[in-house]
Amino acid sequence: MSAPLPPLTSHPLLDTLRERVVVFDGGMGTSLQNADLTADDFGGDALDGCNEVLVRSAPHIVEQVHRDFLDVGVHAVQTDTFGGAPWVLDEYGLGDDTEELNRLAAEVARRAVDDYATPKDPRWVVGSIGPGTRAPSLSLGKDPATTRDFIDVPTMEDGYRRQIRGLLDGGSDVLLIETCFDLLQIKAAVAAANDVFVERGARVPLMVQFTVEKDINTMLLGTEPQAAIAALDPLAIHVLGMNCATGPEDMREHVRTLSRTSRLPISVIPN
C-alpha cells in the first residue's frame, strides 16, 4: 500500500484565493522573444532557442522578465521551465541537467519574488510544468521502436518526478501543470507530484490547466471540456483551470462551464 499524501490544511495562496483574485504574469516565451536574444545568450548555436537553459547561461535576462511583471503588480510569476521535462531537454542534449535547470529557474524567480513580497502583499513562485512534446495517449499500444515521439506513462512519471524535485529544491511555492492536451499526461504529472510529496513528507498546492482548441472546442486529442473537468476534479489538486489556445472572448463559455462544474477554485490564463 502506498504512503498517504502529506496533509495541506492551509497555504497562503489558497487562503488568499478565498478572499480575492490572484493575478499571474504573462507569457515567458513571448517575453523572451522580445528580448532580442542571440545564440550566445543561450550558450551557443546548438542551444539557440532553448529558453530553459537561459536560467544558467543568462539568468539576469529571465530575472528581468519576472521583475517586469512584478513591477506592474502581478502576484505570482511562473518559472522558465515550460519545457523543463527531460524528454524535452533531451532535444538539446540537456536531459541529464533536468534537476539543475529546474532548480535554477525556481531560484531565479525566488530572488525576484522575495524582493517584492511584503507581509501585506505576498508574491509567489509558480513552478511551470508544460505538456512536453509527446503524448502518452498516442503511444498506447504502439511499438516504441517504430513510433515517432513514443513515450509511456512510467517514463513520463519518472521525468516529471525529476522536474518537480528541481522546482521544489529551488523554492517553488506552487506547482502548475499547464497547457495540457492529453488527460493521461495530466494524470502522469499529478501522480509524479504526489510521489515527490510523499517522498519529502511535505506538499505544496497543485494546479492544473488544460487547453481547449479554438476550432474544435475540445482538447487537442478530442476531450470535451466537461469530460476533462469530470476526470480532473476528483484528483488531488487544488486549482483547476484552462490556459493558452484561445483568447479571452473565445474562452468565455468554457469558463462558465468550468465555474459551474468544478468544486475547486478556477484559473484562467488566455493566450
mmCIF file of N, CA, C and O in Angstrom, residues 97 185 197 236 258:
data_model
loop_
_atom_site.group_PDB
_atom_site.id
_atom_site.type_symbol
_atom_site.label_atom_id
_atom_site.label_comp_id
_atom_site.label_asym_id
_atom_site.label_seq_id
_atom_site.Cartn_x
_atom_site.Cartn_y
_atom_site.Cartn_z
ATOM 1 N N ASP A 97 20.519 17.351 -17.219
ATOM 2 C CA ASP A 97 20.546 18.567 -16.397
ATOM 3 C C ASP A 97 19.155 18.957 -15.898
ATOM 4 O O ASP A 97 18.955 20.077 -15.427
ATOM 5 N N GLN A 185 -1.437 12.449 -19.810
ATOM 6 C CA GLN A 185 -0.258 13.226 -19.409
ATOM 7 C C GLN A 185 -0.514 13.956 -18.097
ATOM 8 O O GLN A 185 0.351 14.016 -17.223
ATOM 9 N N PHE A 197 5.766 14.500 -3.159
ATOM 10 C CA PHE A 197 5.236 14.985 -1.878
ATOM 11 C C PHE A 197 5.376 13.919 -0.791
ATOM 12 O O PHE A 197 5.771 14.208 0.333
ATOM 13 N N ALA A 236 -6.112 14.818 -6.685
ATOM 14 C CA ALA A 236 -5.582 15.549 -5.524
ATOM 15 C C ALA A 236 -4.939 16.852 -5.994
ATOM 16 O O ALA A 236 -3.726 17.047 -5.907
ATOM 17 N N LEU A 258 -16.633 25.781 -16.601
ATOM 18 C CA LEU A 258 -15.694 25.464 -15.522
ATOM 19 C C LEU A 258 -16.224 25.950 -14.179
ATOM 20 O O LEU A 258 -16.204 25.221 -13.176
#
